[in-house]
CSV table of C-alpha atoms in Angstrom, one decimal:
chain,number,residue,atom,x,y,z
A,285,MET,CA,0.0,0.0,0.0
A,286,VAL,CA,1.3,3.5,-0.9
A,287,ARG,CA,1.0,6.0,1.9
A,288,ASP,CA,2.7,9.1,0.6
A,289,SER,CA,3.1,10.9,-2.7
A,290,HIS,CA,6.8,10.3,-2.9
A,291,GLY,CA,6.3,6.6,-2.5
A,292,LEU,CA,3.4,6.7,-5.0
A,293,ARG,CA,5.6,8.4,-7.6
A,294,TYR,CA,8.2,5.6,-7.4
A,295,THR,CA,5.6,2.9,-7.3
A,296,ILE,CA,4.1,4.2,-10.5
A,297,LEU,CA,7.5,4.6,-12.2
A,298,ASP,CA,8.5,1.1,-11.2
A,299,ALA,CA,5.2,-0.3,-12.5
A,300,MET,CA,5.6,1.4,-15.8
A,301,ASP,CA,9.4,0.8,-16.0
A,302,GLN,CA,9.8,4.4,-17.2
A,303,LYS,CA,13.0,5.2,-15.2
A,304,LYS,CA,14.9,4.0,-18.2
A,305,THR,CA,12.7,4.8,-21.2
A,306,GLY,CA,11.5,8.4,-20.8
A,307,ARG,CA,8.5,10.4,-20.0
A,308,ILE,CA,4.9,9.3,-20.5
A,309,VAL,CA,1.4,10.3,-19.8
A,310,VAL,CA,-1.3,7.8,-18.7
A,311,PHE,CA,-5.0,8.2,-19.5
A,312,TYR,CA,-7.5,6.6,-17.2
A,313,TRP,CA,-11.2,6.1,-17.9
A,314,SER,CA,-13.7,5.8,-15.1
A,315,ILE,CA,-17.4,5.1,-15.2
A,316,VAL,CA,-20.3,5.8,-13.0
A,317,ALA,CA,-22.6,2.9,-13.7
A,318,TYR,CA,-25.7,4.6,-12.4
A,319,ARG,CA,-25.5,7.1,-15.3
A,320,GLU,CA,-26.3,4.3,-17.8
A,321,GLU,CA,-28.4,2.1,-15.5
A,322,TRP,CA,-31.6,4.2,-15.8
A,323,ARG,CA,-31.7,3.3,-19.5
A,324,TYR,CA,-30.0,-0.1,-19.8
A,325,GLY,CA,-30.7,-1.7,-16.4
A,326,ILE,CA,-28.4,-4.6,-15.5
A,327,TYR,CA,-26.7,-4.3,-18.9
A,328,ALA,CA,-25.4,-0.8,-18.3
A,329,HIS,CA,-21.8,-2.0,-18.4
A,330,ARG,CA,-22.0,-2.8,-22.1
A,331,PRO,CA,-22.5,0.7,-23.5
A,332,ALA,CA,-20.1,2.1,-20.9
A,333,LEU,CA,-17.3,-0.2,-22.0
A,334,ILE,CA,-18.1,0.3,-25.7
A,335,ASP,CA,-17.9,4.1,-25.2
A,336,ALA,CA,-14.5,3.6,-23.4
A,337,GLY,CA,-13.3,1.5,-26.3
A,338,HIS,CA,-14.3,4.2,-28.8
A,339,VAL,CA,-12.5,6.9,-26.9
A,340,GLY,CA,-9.5,4.6,-26.6
A,341,GLN,CA,-9.6,4.0,-30.4
A,342,ASN,CA,-9.5,7.7,-31.0
A,343,LEU,CA,-6.6,8.1,-28.7
A,344,TYR,CA,-4.7,5.4,-30.7
A,345,LEU,CA,-5.5,7.3,-33.9
A,346,ALA,CA,-4.3,10.6,-32.4
A,347,CYS,CA,-1.1,9.0,-31.1
A,348,THR,CA,-0.4,7.5,-34.5
A,349,GLY,CA,-0.8,10.9,-36.1
A,350,MET,CA,1.7,12.4,-33.7
A,351,ARG,CA,4.1,9.4,-34.0
A,352,LEU,CA,3.6,8.4,-30.4
A,353,GLY,CA,3.1,4.9,-29.0
A,354,CYS,CA,0.2,3.7,-26.8
A,355,CYS,CA,-1.0,0.5,-25.4
A,356,ALA,CA,-4.4,-0.1,-23.9
A,357,ILE,CA,-4.3,-1.9,-20.5
A,358,ALA,CA,-7.1,-3.6,-18.6
A,359,ALA,CA,-4.9,-5.3,-16.1
A,360,PHE,CA,-4.3,-2.7,-13.4
A,361,SER,CA,-4.8,-2.5,-9.7
A,362,HIS,CA,-8.4,-1.5,-9.0
A,363,GLU,CA,-7.7,-0.7,-5.4
A,364,LEU,CA,-4.6,1.5,-6.2
A,365,CYS,CA,-6.4,3.4,-8.9
A,366,SER,CA,-9.4,4.1,-6.6
A,367,GLN,CA,-6.9,5.4,-4.0
A,368,ILE,CA,-5.0,7.6,-6.4
A,369,PHE,CA,-8.1,9.2,-7.9
A,370,GLY,CA,-10.2,9.3,-4.7
A,371,LEU,CA,-12.9,7.0,-6.1
A,372,ASP,CA,-15.1,4.8,-4.0
A,373,GLY,CA,-14.5,1.8,-6.3
A,374,GLU,CA,-18.2,0.9,-6.3
A,375,GLU,CA,-20.2,3.8,-7.7
A,376,GLU,CA,-17.3,5.1,-9.8
A,377,TYR,CA,-14.3,3.1,-10.8
A,378,ILE,CA,-11.6,2.9,-13.4
A,379,VAL,CA,-12.3,0.5,-16.3
A,380,TYR,CA,-9.5,1.3,-18.8
A,381,THR,CA,-6.0,2.9,-18.9
A,382,VAL,CA,-3.7,3.8,-21.8
A,383,PRO,CA,-0.1,5.0,-21.3
A,384,VAL,CA,1.1,7.2,-24.1
A,385,GLY,CA,4.8,8.0,-24.9
A,386,THR,CA,7.6,8.2,-27.4
A,387,ILE,CA,8.7,5.1,-29.2
A,388,ARG,CA,12.3,4.1,-28.8
A,389,GLU,CA,14.3,3.7,-32.0
A,390,GLN,CA,15.0,0.1,-31.1
A,391,ASP,CA,11.3,-0.6,-31.0
A,392,LYS,CA,10.7,1.1,-34.3
A,393,ALA,CA,13.3,-1.1,-36.0
A,394,GLU,CA,11.9,-4.3,-34.4
A,395,GLU,CA,8.4,-3.3,-35.6
A,396,LYS,CA,9.7,-2.7,-39.2
A,397,ALA,CA,11.4,-6.1,-39.2
A,398,PHE,CA,8.2,-7.8,-37.9
A,399,TYR,CA,6.0,-6.3,-40.7
A,400,ARG,CA,8.6,-6.8,-43.4
A,401,PHE,CA,6.4,-9.7,-44.8
A,402,VAL,CA,3.7,-7.1,-45.7
A,403,LYS,CA,6.0,-5.4,-48.1
A,404,GLU,CA,7.6,-8.6,-49.4
A,405,GLY,CA,4.2,-10.1,-50.0
A,406,GLY,CA,2.8,-7.0,-51.7
A,407,LEU,CA,0.0,-6.8,-49.2
């Protein structure tokens, strides 16, 4: 458990392994299920998650246009996110997160090598 902002900073840096790779920004999406429950009842999570996905897709497009990298993540600590953002974790909670940052030259070269088959195959 993180008890102070200094410890929280290093916990996040360790989790994201960004001490070595550079600066990033991380986007988080939260939902308040009640806002959709009046219309969709027990299926309120469906449109909420679809909306989060649409916003995430647009973030991917924007990052591509700015030559930045991003990676959607659904495996995160629910409890830690609730603590960081002051959410109760029941009425409002984080459902999605996307770190955005620069792409290392090494990663760009590996990606080009991986997709070489597209050019070679004329796809």
